[in-house]
């Protein structure tokens, strides 16, 4: 018996030393040995332990489990760390260290409400007053995140005003008024469950993994391709690592499309994707083969679009690829109604126009300011034929002989004003009206924008082409807000009002509405105004 006690004592000292040295993997190994020794001692029927020894053993076991959980937490192995904490709580359910560790794990898993309960319980321990400042920090963070995940009241103004420097703001995950349903476009899609205003936040979701690399535009094509290949390989490794650590992540990834028989796929309950929802124990230990995983990543991974890169023209050489699970249910449309923006590893989705309850949410997988045939090619690279309303309409128009001629002229450097004039004339003859006009103008955005940007073109064609404001209104109506529209509008305003006279209130209101469509209502009005003015410079 004494011998066993000495062994326990030795293992404990060794493990503690490793833990203090932050040698997580080694400390886990020694703690595992210690834990199984404690288990053997407690359950051995020949031991005849007196209550005092039994209580001492249980205390050692509880502490070892909790310390192993701490080491696992540091390796981001949350499910196993949580299991250790749960076992430790069965032995001593008010053990301060266990409650603190469990709270930290739950916070990392974005389970804010449950984490808050742990920290609150820990704060009741009268023997831990010296830790109250640290505990208050966690309590405040949990309360803030719990509020944000319930309301989506996110404001990133300070970071934006600081020119996106420093660490991006910490965001809570948030699922707004959305649901997963069968889609008329393909397979499943995300849908609005209530009427939404342009700019409303719908989803904040953290990536399973993101891999970023600097790929300078100036390098040779070969080096660029190699850098992208390396990035993709590292990204896959990161995903494999997350899957190995967490059955829940693996099961959720398994629910994504691999591009085959999408219409037969089941429609999962959106609650499965809520961090505070299902417990990981309800998930099944299914295997996912590597080929299926690669197909899933191929269909669902997205390239980051960084706000800072777009607004300030900075970091444009930084490329990132990531997998965001819930937003992977969003189908593409060339006439999208939501947009995404990226802050750190979080993707935020907001309405880029007013949306009616029951409408499917769609964003653009690729640039929609390009002619039908280019988009058709891009969709093909994604592995699908686009079934959106706009493509259906343009498919008919674009097979028209005259339209083909116009497209041919585009490549031949013909006067852009002439192309716009012909296109407008033809739309009149083909009786293309309403949204259809906006669709075609968006498809030929390059020529329209070049005409409106050039004083020379405007002098020559100004009386024969429609007013820029009318064209921009129809394009916004067709494809929603876009940086390029705001840029042109701001330039037009400058031209009209002169450089120093400021912008008209009514016009600025219009630009602000476009800004809300671009970035969502996640910034104070003044901050949004500042970045929109920068966009026009
Ligand atoms: C990221 S997933 C979108 C969610 C998917 N529909 C599902 O059920 O999981 C991308 C896949 O959806 C389909 N898809 C998305 N947008 C589409 C569109 N506009 N037209 C046709 N298929 C589309 C394609 O099969 C594409 O590979």
Coordinates of C-alpha atoms and ligand atoms in Angstrom, one line a residue:
X1 CA 0.0 0.0 0.0
X2 CA 2.8 2.4 1.0
X3 CA 4.6 1.5 -2.3
X4 CA 1.5 2.5 -4.3
X5 CA 1.3 5.8 -2.4
X6 CA 4.9 6.5 -3.2
X7 CA 4.3 5.8 -6.9
X8 CA 1.3 8.1 -6.9
X9 CA 3.3 10.8 -5.2
X10 CA 6.2 10.4 -7.8
X11 CA 3.9 10.5 -10.8
X12 CA 2.1 13.5 -9.4
X13 CA 5.4 15.5 -9.0
X14 CA 6.6 14.5 -12.4
X15 CA 3.3 15.4 -14.1
X16 CA 3.1 18.7 -12.3
X17 CA 6.6 19.6 -13.3
X18 CA 5.8 18.8 -17.0
X19 CA 2.6 20.9 -16.8
X20 CA 4.4 23.9 -15.3
X21 CA 7.0 23.5 -18.2
X22 CA 4.1 23.6 -20.6
X23 CA 5.1 20.2 -22.0
X24 CA 1.5 19.3 -22.6
X25 CA 1.9 16.0 -24.5
X26 CA 4.3 14.5 -21.9
X27 CA 2.3 15.7 -19.0
X28 CA -0.8 14.1 -20.5
X29 CA 1.0 10.8 -20.7
X30 CA 2.1 10.9 -17.0
X31 CA -1.3 12.1 -15.8
X32 CA -2.9 9.2 -17.7
X33 CA -0.6 6.8 -15.8
X34 CA -1.5 8.4 -12.6
X35 CA -5.2 8.3 -13.3
X36 CA -5.3 4.6 -14.2
X37 CA -3.3 3.9 -11.0
X38 CA -5.9 5.8 -8.9
X39 CA -8.7 4.0 -10.7
X40 CA -7.1 0.6 -9.9
X41 CA -6.6 1.5 -6.3
X42 CA -10.2 2.7 -5.8
X43 CA -11.8 -0.2 -7.5
X44 CA -9.5 -3.0 -6.1
X45 CA -11.8 -5.1 -3.8
X46 CA -8.7 -6.4 -1.9
X47 CA -7.6 -2.9 -0.9
X48 CA -10.0 -2.4 2.0
X49 CA -9.4 1.3 2.0
X50 CA -10.3 3.3 5.1
X51 CA -12.5 6.3 4.4
X52 CA -9.6 8.7 4.9
X53 CA -7.4 7.0 2.3
X54 CA -10.3 6.6 -0.1
X55 CA -11.0 10.3 0.2
X56 CA -7.3 11.1 -0.4
X57 CA -7.2 8.9 -3.5
X58 CA -10.3 10.5 -4.9
X59 CA -8.8 13.9 -4.4
X60 CA -5.7 12.9 -6.2
X61 CA -7.8 11.4 -9.1
X62 CA -9.9 14.6 -9.3
X63 CA -6.8 16.8 -9.5
X64 CA -5.1 14.6 -12.0
X65 CA -8.1 14.6 -14.3
X66 CA -8.4 18.4 -14.0
X67 CA -4.7 18.9 -14.8
X68 CA -4.9 16.6 -17.7
X69 CA -7.9 18.6 -18.9
X70 CA -5.8 21.8 -18.7
X71 CA -3.1 20.2 -20.8
X72 CA -5.6 19.0 -23.3
X73 CA -7.2 22.4 -23.4
X74 CA -3.9 23.9 -24.3
X75 CA -3.6 21.5 -27.2
X76 CA -7.1 22.5 -28.2
X77 CA -8.3 19.0 -27.7
X78 CA -11.6 20.2 -26.3
X79 CA -13.8 17.1 -26.3
X80 CA -11.3 15.0 -24.4
X81 CA -10.6 17.9 -22.0
X82 CA -14.3 18.2 -21.4
X83 CA -14.6 14.5 -20.7
X84 CA -11.9 14.8 -18.0
X85 CA -13.6 17.7 -16.4
X86 CA -16.9 15.9 -16.4
X87 CA -15.3 12.9 -14.7
X88 CA -13.6 15.1 -12.2
X89 CA -16.9 16.9 -11.4
X90 CA -18.5 13.6 -10.5
X91 CA -15.9 13.2 -7.8
X92 CA -15.9 16.7 -6.5
X93 CA -18.6 18.8 -8.1
X94 CA -17.5 22.1 -6.6
X95 CA -13.8 21.7 -7.2
X96 CA -12.6 25.2 -8.1
X97 CA -9.9 24.2 -10.6
X98 CA -12.3 21.8 -12.4
X99 CA -15.0 24.5 -12.7
X100 CA -12.5 27.0 -14.0
X101 CA -11.0 24.6 -16.6
X102 CA -14.5 23.4 -17.7
X103 CA -15.5 27.1 -18.1
X104 CA -12.5 27.8 -20.3
X105 CA -13.1 24.8 -22.5
X106 CA -16.8 25.7 -22.9
X107 CA -15.8 29.2 -23.8
X108 CA -13.4 27.9 -26.5
X109 CA -16.3 25.8 -27.8
X110 CA -18.4 29.0 -28.0
X111 CA -20.9 27.5 -25.4
X112 CA -21.2 30.8 -23.6
X113 CA -24.2 30.1 -21.4
X114 CA -22.8 26.9 -20.0
X115 CA -19.3 28.5 -19.5
X116 CA -21.0 31.3 -17.6
X117 CA -22.6 28.7 -15.3
X118 CA -19.2 27.2 -14.5
X119 CA -17.5 30.5 -13.8
X120 CA -20.5 31.6 -11.6
X121 CA -20.3 28.4 -9.6
X122 CA -16.5 28.8 -9.2
X123 CA -16.9 32.3 -8.0
X124 CA -18.9 31.0 -5.0
X125 CA -15.8 29.3 -3.6
X126 CA -14.8 31.3 -0.5
X127 CA -11.2 29.9 -0.5
X128 CA -10.4 31.3 -3.9
X129 CA -10.7 35.0 -3.3
X130 CA -7.2 35.7 -4.6
X131 CA -8.4 34.4 -8.0
X132 CA -11.5 36.7 -8.1
X133 CA -9.9 39.2 -10.5
X134 CA -9.1 36.5 -13.1
X135 CA -12.5 34.9 -12.6
X136 CA -14.3 38.3 -13.0
X137 CA -12.4 38.7 -16.4
X138 CA -13.9 35.4 -17.6
X139 CA -17.3 36.2 -16.2
X140 CA -17.4 39.5 -18.1
X141 CA -16.2 37.9 -21.3
X142 CA -18.8 35.2 -21.1
X143 CA -21.6 37.7 -20.4
X144 CA -20.5 39.8 -23.4
X145 CA -20.3 36.8 -25.7
X146 CA -23.5 35.3 -24.5
X147 CA -25.3 38.7 -25.2
X148 CA -23.6 38.9 -28.7
X149 CA -24.5 35.4 -29.6
X150 CA -28.2 36.0 -28.6
X151 CA -28.6 39.4 -30.2
X152 CA -25.9 39.6 -32.9
X153 CA -25.3 43.2 -31.7
X154 CA -21.7 43.3 -33.1
X155 CA -19.8 46.5 -33.6
X156 CA -16.4 46.5 -35.2
X157 CA -16.1 50.3 -35.5
X158 CA -13.0 50.6 -33.3
X159 CA -11.0 48.1 -35.3
X160 CA -12.1 49.7 -38.6
X161 CA -11.2 53.2 -37.4
X162 CA -7.8 51.8 -36.3
X163 CA -7.3 50.9 -40.0
X164 CA -7.7 47.2 -39.2
X165 CA -4.5 47.1 -37.3
X166 CA -3.8 44.8 -34.4
X167 CA -5.8 41.8 -33.4
X168 CA -9.2 41.6 -35.0
X169 CA -12.1 42.0 -32.5
X170 CA -13.1 38.8 -30.8
X171 CA -16.5 37.8 -32.1
X172 CA -19.1 35.5 -30.7
X173 CA -20.9 33.0 -33.0
X174 CA -24.4 34.1 -33.9
X175 CA -27.2 32.4 -35.8
X176 CA -29.9 34.9 -36.8
X177 CA -33.3 34.4 -38.4
X178 CA -32.3 31.6 -40.8
X179 CA -33.1 27.9 -41.4
X180 CA -31.8 25.1 -43.6
X181 CA -34.4 23.9 -46.2
X182 CA -34.7 22.1 -49.5
X183 CA -33.7 24.6 -52.3
X184 CA -35.0 25.1 -55.8
X185 CA -31.5 25.9 -56.9
X186 CA -29.8 22.7 -55.8
X187 CA -29.9 20.4 -52.7
X188 CA -30.3 22.3 -49.5
X189 CA -30.0 26.1 -48.9
X190 CA -30.3 28.7 -46.2
X191 CA -33.5 30.6 -45.9
X192 CA -34.7 33.7 -44.1
X193 CA -37.3 33.0 -41.5
X194 CA -38.5 36.6 -41.2
X195 CA -38.5 39.8 -43.2
X196 CA -35.0 41.4 -43.1
X197 CA -33.7 44.9 -43.9
X198 CA -30.6 45.5 -46.0
X199 CA -27.6 45.3 -43.6
X200 CA -29.2 43.0 -41.1
X201 CA -26.7 40.5 -39.7
X202 CA -27.7 36.9 -40.2
X203 CA -24.8 34.7 -39.3
X204 CA -21.4 34.9 -37.6
X205 CA -19.6 31.6 -37.8
X206 CA -16.0 30.6 -37.0
X207 CA -14.0 28.6 -39.5
X208 CA -13.1 25.0 -38.8
X209 CA -9.7 26.0 -40.2
X210 CA -8.2 28.9 -42.3
X211 CA -4.9 28.8 -44.0
X212 CA -3.3 32.1 -45.1
X213 CA -0.3 32.8 -47.2
X214 CA 1.3 35.7 -48.9
X215 CA 1.2 35.2 -52.6
X216 CA 2.5 38.4 -54.3
X217 CA 0.8 39.3 -57.5
X218 CA 4.2 40.1 -59.0
X219 CA 5.7 36.6 -58.7
X220 CA 5.9 34.2 -61.7
X221 CA 2.9 32.0 -62.4
X222 CA 4.8 28.9 -61.4
X223 CA 5.7 30.2 -57.9
X224 CA 2.2 31.5 -57.5
X225 CA 0.7 28.1 -58.3
X226 CA 3.2 26.4 -55.9
X227 CA 2.3 28.9 -53.1
X228 CA -1.3 28.1 -53.7
X229 CA -0.7 24.4 -53.7
X230 CA 1.2 24.6 -50.4
X231 CA -1.6 26.7 -48.9
X232 CA -4.2 24.1 -50.0
X233 CA -2.1 21.2 -48.5
X234 CA -1.6 23.0 -45.2
X235 CA -5.3 23.7 -45.1
X236 CA -6.2 20.1 -45.6
X237 CA -3.8 19.1 -42.8
X238 CA -5.5 21.6 -40.5
X239 CA -8.9 20.2 -41.3
X240 CA -7.7 16.6 -40.7
X241 CA -6.3 17.7 -37.3
X242 CA -9.6 19.3 -36.3
X243 CA -11.5 16.2 -37.4
X244 CA -9.2 14.0 -35.4
X245 CA -9.7 16.0 -32.3
X246 CA -13.5 16.5 -32.5
X247 CA -16.2 14.0 -33.5
X248 CA -18.8 16.8 -33.6
X249 CA -16.7 18.7 -36.2
X250 CA -16.3 15.6 -38.2
X251 CA -20.0 14.8 -38.1
X252 CA -21.0 18.3 -39.1
X253 CA -18.5 18.3 -42.0
X254 CA -20.1 15.0 -43.1
X255 CA -23.4 16.8 -43.5
X256 CA -22.0 19.0 -46.2
X257 CA -22.4 18.2 -49.9
X258 CA -19.6 16.5 -51.8
X259 CA -21.2 17.6 -55.0
X260 CA -23.0 14.3 -55.8
X261 CA -26.8 13.7 -55.7
X262 CA -27.3 16.9 -53.9
X263 CA -31.1 16.8 -54.2
X264 CA -31.1 13.5 -52.3
X265 CA -29.2 14.8 -49.3
X266 CA -31.0 15.1 -46.0
X267 CA -31.9 18.5 -44.6
X268 CA -30.2 18.7 -41.2
X269 CA -31.8 20.6 -38.3
X270 CA -30.1 24.0 -37.9
X271 CA -30.0 23.4 -34.1
X272 CA -27.2 20.9 -34.7
X273 CA -25.0 23.8 -35.7
X274 CA -25.6 25.9 -32.6
X275 CA -22.6 25.8 -30.3
X276 CA -24.9 25.7 -27.3
X277 CA -27.1 23.0 -28.9
X278 CA -26.3 19.4 -29.1
X279 CA -23.8 17.8 -26.7
X280 CA -21.0 16.1 -28.6
X281 CA -21.9 12.8 -26.9
X282 CA -25.0 12.6 -29.1
X283 CA -22.9 12.4 -32.3
X284 CA -21.9 9.1 -33.7
X285 CA -18.3 8.0 -34.3
X286 CA -18.6 7.7 -38.1
X287 CA -15.5 7.4 -40.2
X288 CA -15.0 9.8 -43.1
X289 CA -12.8 8.6 -45.9
X290 CA -10.2 11.0 -47.2
X291 CA -11.6 11.1 -50.8
X292 CA -15.0 12.1 -49.6
X293 CA -13.4 14.7 -47.4
X294 CA -11.4 16.2 -50.2
X295 CA -14.6 16.4 -52.4
X296 CA -16.4 18.1 -49.5
X297 CA -13.6 20.6 -49.2
X298 CA -13.5 21.1 -52.9
X299 CA -17.3 22.0 -53.0
X300 CA -17.4 24.1 -49.8
X301 CA -14.1 25.8 -49.1
X302 CA -14.1 29.5 -49.8
X303 CA -11.4 32.1 -50.4
X304 CA -11.4 34.9 -47.8
X305 CA -12.5 38.3 -48.8
X306 CA -10.8 40.7 -46.4
X307 CA -12.6 44.0 -45.7
X308 CA -9.3 45.7 -45.0
X309 CA -7.8 44.6 -48.3
X310 CA -10.9 45.9 -50.1
X311 CA -11.3 49.2 -48.4
X312 CA -7.7 50.3 -47.9
X313 CA -6.1 48.4 -50.7
X314 CA -3.8 46.8 -48.1
X315 CA -2.9 43.1 -47.6
X316 CA -4.1 42.4 -51.1
X317 CA -1.3 39.8 -51.4
X318 CA -2.6 37.9 -48.4
X319 CA -4.7 35.0 -49.6
X320 CA -6.7 32.7 -47.2
X321 CA -8.7 29.6 -47.7
X322 CA -11.1 28.3 -45.1
X323 CA -14.1 26.1 -44.3
X324 CA -17.1 27.7 -42.5
X325 CA -19.6 25.0 -41.9
X326 CA -23.1 26.6 -41.7
X327 CA -22.5 29.1 -44.4
X328 CA -21.6 26.2 -46.7
X329 CA -25.3 25.6 -47.1
X330 CA -25.6 29.0 -49.0
X331 CA -26.1 28.5 -52.7
X332 CA -24.6 30.8 -55.3
X333 CA -26.6 33.3 -57.3
X334 CA -25.5 35.9 -59.8
X335 CA -28.4 38.0 -58.3
X336 CA -27.3 37.5 -54.6
X337 CA -29.2 38.9 -51.6
X338 CA -26.5 38.4 -48.9
X339 CA -22.8 39.2 -48.6
X340 CA -20.0 37.9 -46.5
X341 CA -17.2 39.6 -44.8
X342 CA -14.3 38.2 -42.8
X343 CA -13.0 39.4 -39.4
X344 CA -10.2 37.1 -38.2
X345 CA -11.3 33.5 -38.6
X346 CA -15.0 34.6 -38.4
X347 CA -17.2 34.9 -41.4
X348 CA -20.1 37.3 -41.1
X349 CA -23.2 37.1 -43.4
X350 CA -25.5 40.1 -43.8
X351 CA -28.4 41.0 -46.0
X352 CA -27.2 43.1 -49.0
X353 CA -30.8 44.1 -49.8
X354 CA -34.2 43.8 -48.2
X355 CA -35.3 40.1 -48.0
X356 CA -38.7 38.6 -47.5
X357 CA -39.5 35.8 -45.0
X358 CA -39.1 32.4 -46.8
X359 CA -36.7 33.7 -49.4
X360 CA -33.6 31.7 -50.1
X361 CA -30.3 33.4 -49.1
X362 CA -27.6 33.4 -51.8
X363 CA -24.2 35.0 -52.2
X364 CA -21.8 35.2 -55.1
X365 CA -19.1 32.5 -55.3
X366 CA -17.4 34.5 -58.0
X367 CA -17.5 38.0 -59.5
X368 CA -21.0 38.6 -60.9
X369 CA -20.0 41.8 -62.7
X370 CA -19.0 39.8 -65.7
X371 CA -20.8 38.6 -68.9
X372 CA -22.9 35.5 -68.9
X373 CA -20.4 33.3 -70.7
X374 CA -17.6 34.2 -68.2
X375 CA -19.9 33.3 -65.3
X376 CA -20.9 30.1 -67.0
X377 CA -17.2 29.2 -67.2
X378 CA -16.6 30.1 -63.5
X379 CA -19.7 28.0 -62.4
X380 CA -18.3 25.1 -64.5
X381 CA -15.0 25.3 -62.6
X382 CA -17.1 25.1 -59.4
X383 CA -18.7 22.0 -60.9
X384 CA -22.3 23.3 -61.5
X385 CA -24.5 24.9 -64.1
X386 CA -25.9 28.0 -62.5
X387 CA -29.7 27.9 -62.2
X388 CA -30.2 31.4 -60.8
X389 CA -32.9 33.7 -62.2
X390 CA -30.4 36.0 -63.9
X391 CA -28.5 33.2 -65.7
X392 CA -31.9 31.8 -66.9
X393 CA -32.8 35.2 -68.4
X394 CA -29.4 35.9 -69.9
X395 CA -29.0 32.5 -71.4
X396 CA -31.8 33.4 -73.8
X397 CA -30.6 36.9 -74.6
X398 CA -27.0 35.9 -75.0
X399 CA -27.6 33.3 -77.7
X400 CA -28.9 36.2 -79.8
X401 CA -26.7 37.0 -82.8
X402 CA -26.4 40.7 -82.1
X403 CA -25.5 40.0 -78.5
X404 CA -22.7 37.7 -79.6
X405 CA -21.5 40.5 -81.9
X406 CA -21.4 43.0 -79.0
X407 CA -19.5 40.5 -76.9
X408 CA -17.0 40.1 -79.8
X409 CA -16.6 43.9 -80.0
X410 CA -15.7 43.9 -76.4
X411 CA -12.5 42.0 -76.9
X412 CA -11.5 44.2 -79.9
X413 CA -11.2 47.4 -78.0
X414 CA -14.1 49.2 -79.7
X415 CA -15.2 52.5 -78.2
X416 CA -16.9 51.6 -74.9
X417 CA -19.5 54.4 -75.4
X418 CA -20.5 52.8 -78.7
X419 CA -20.9 49.4 -77.0
X420 CA -23.1 50.9 -74.3
X421 CA -25.2 52.8 -76.9
X422 CA -25.7 49.6 -78.9
X423 CA -26.6 47.6 -75.9
X424 CA -29.1 50.1 -74.7
X425 CA -30.7 50.3 -78.1
X426 CA -30.9 46.5 -78.4
X427 CA -32.4 46.2 -74.9
X428 CA -35.1 48.6 -76.1
X429 CA -35.8 46.5 -79.2
X430 CA -35.7 43.2 -77.3
X431 CA -38.0 44.7 -74.7
X432 CA -35.7 43.9 -71.9
X433 CA -37.2 45.7 -68.9
X434 CA -36.9 46.1 -65.1
X435 CA -34.5 43.8 -63.5
X436 CA -33.4 42.3 -66.8
X437 CA -31.9 45.7 -67.8
X438 CA -29.9 45.7 -64.5
X439 CA -28.7 42.2 -65.1
X440 CA -27.3 43.0 -68.6
X441 CA -25.8 46.3 -67.4
X442 CA -24.1 44.4 -64.6
X443 CA -22.8 41.8 -67.1
X444 CA -21.3 44.6 -69.1
X445 CA -20.3 46.6 -66.1
X446 CA -16.7 47.1 -67.3
X447 CA -17.8 49.1 -70.4
X448 CA -20.5 51.1 -68.5
X449 CA -18.1 52.0 -65.7
X450 CA -15.3 53.0 -68.1
X451 CA -17.7 55.3 -69.9
X452 CA -18.9 57.0 -66.7
X453 CA -15.4 57.3 -65.3
X454 CA -14.0 59.0 -68.4
X455 CA -14.7 62.8 -69.0
X456 CA -13.8 62.2 -72.6
X457 CA -16.3 59.4 -73.2
X458 CA -19.0 61.4 -71.3
X459 CA -18.4 64.4 -73.6
X460 CA -18.7 62.2 -76.6
X461 CA -21.5 59.9 -75.6
X462 CA -23.2 61.7 -72.7
X463 CA -26.4 62.5 -74.6
X464 CA -26.7 59.0 -76.1
X465 CA -26.2 56.9 -73.0
X466 CA -28.5 56.8 -70.0
X467 CA -27.7 58.9 -66.9
X468 CA -25.1 57.2 -64.6
X469 CA -27.5 57.5 -61.6
X470 CA -30.2 55.5 -63.5
X471 CA -27.8 52.8 -64.5
X472 CA -26.4 52.5 -61.0
X473 CA -29.9 52.2 -59.5
X474 CA -30.8 49.4 -61.9
X475 CA -27.5 47.6 -61.2
X476 CA -28.0 47.8 -57.4
X477 CA -31.6 46.5 -57.9
X478 CA -30.2 43.6 -60.0
X479 CA -27.2 42.5 -58.0
X480 CA -27.2 44.4 -54.7
X481 CA -24.5 46.6 -53.4
X482 CA -20.9 46.4 -54.5
X483 CA -17.7 48.4 -53.8
X484 CA -17.4 49.3 -57.5
X485 CA -20.8 50.9 -57.6
X486 CA -20.1 52.9 -54.4
X487 CA -16.7 54.0 -55.9
X488 CA -18.4 55.3 -59.1
X489 CA -21.2 57.0 -57.2
X490 CA -18.7 58.8 -54.9
X491 CA -16.7 59.9 -58.0
X492 CA -19.9 61.1 -59.6
X493 CA -20.8 63.1 -56.5
X494 CA -17.3 64.7 -56.3
X495 CA -17.6 65.7 -60.0
X496 CA -21.0 67.2 -59.3
X497 CA -20.3 68.9 -56.0
X498 CA -16.6 69.8 -56.5
X499 CA -13.8 68.6 -54.3
X500 CA -14.2 70.8 -51.2
X501 CA -17.9 71.4 -51.0
X502 CA -18.9 68.1 -49.3
X503 CA -21.6 65.8 -50.5
X504 CA -25.3 66.4 -50.7
X505 CA -27.3 65.0 -47.7
X506 CA -29.7 63.0 -49.9
X507 CA -27.0 61.5 -52.1
X508 CA -24.9 60.7 -49.0
X509 CA -27.9 58.9 -47.5
X510 CA -28.1 56.8 -50.7
X511 CA -24.4 56.0 -50.4
X512 CA -24.8 55.0 -46.8
X513 CA -27.6 52.6 -47.7
X514 CA -25.3 51.0 -50.2
X515 CA -22.6 50.9 -47.5
X516 CA -24.9 49.0 -45.2
X517 CA -25.5 46.5 -48.1
X518 CA -21.7 46.2 -48.5
X519 CA -20.6 45.8 -44.9
X520 CA -23.7 45.3 -42.9
X521 CA -24.9 47.1 -39.8
X522 CA -21.7 46.3 -37.9
X523 CA -20.2 49.8 -37.8
X524 CA -21.3 53.1 -36.4
X525 CA -22.7 55.5 -38.9
X526 CA -19.6 57.7 -38.7
X527 CA -17.2 54.8 -39.3
X528 CA -19.2 53.6 -42.3
X529 CA -19.1 57.1 -43.7
X530 CA -15.4 57.3 -43.3
X531 CA -14.7 54.1 -45.1
X532 CA -17.1 55.0 -47.9
X533 CA -15.4 58.3 -48.5
X534 CA -12.0 56.5 -48.5
X535 CA -13.5 54.1 -51.1
X536 CA -14.2 57.1 -53.4
X537 CA -10.7 58.5 -53.1
Ligands
LIG1 C1 -21.4 25.2 -50.9 S1 -22.5 24.1 -51.6 C2 -24.1 24.8 -51.4 C3 -25.1 24.0 -50.6 C4 -25.5 22.8 -51.3 N1 -26.6 23.1 -52.2 C5 -26.0 21.7 -50.3 O1 -27.0 21.1 -50.5 O2 -25.2 21.4 -49.4 C6 -22.1 24.3 -53.3 C7 -22.9 23.4 -54.2 O3 -24.2 23.7 -54.4 C8 -24.7 23.7 -55.7 N2 -25.0 25.0 -56.2 C9 -24.8 26.2 -55.5 N3 -25.2 27.2 -56.2 C10 -25.8 26.8 -57.3 C11 -26.4 27.4 -58.4 N4 -26.6 28.7 -58.5 N5 -26.9 26.6 -59.4 C12 -26.7 25.3 -59.4 N6 -26.1 24.6 -58.4 C13 -25.6 25.4 -57.3 C14 -23.5 23.1 -56.5 O4 -23.7 21.7 -56.6 C15 -22.3 23.4 -55.7 O5 -21.3 22.6 -55.8

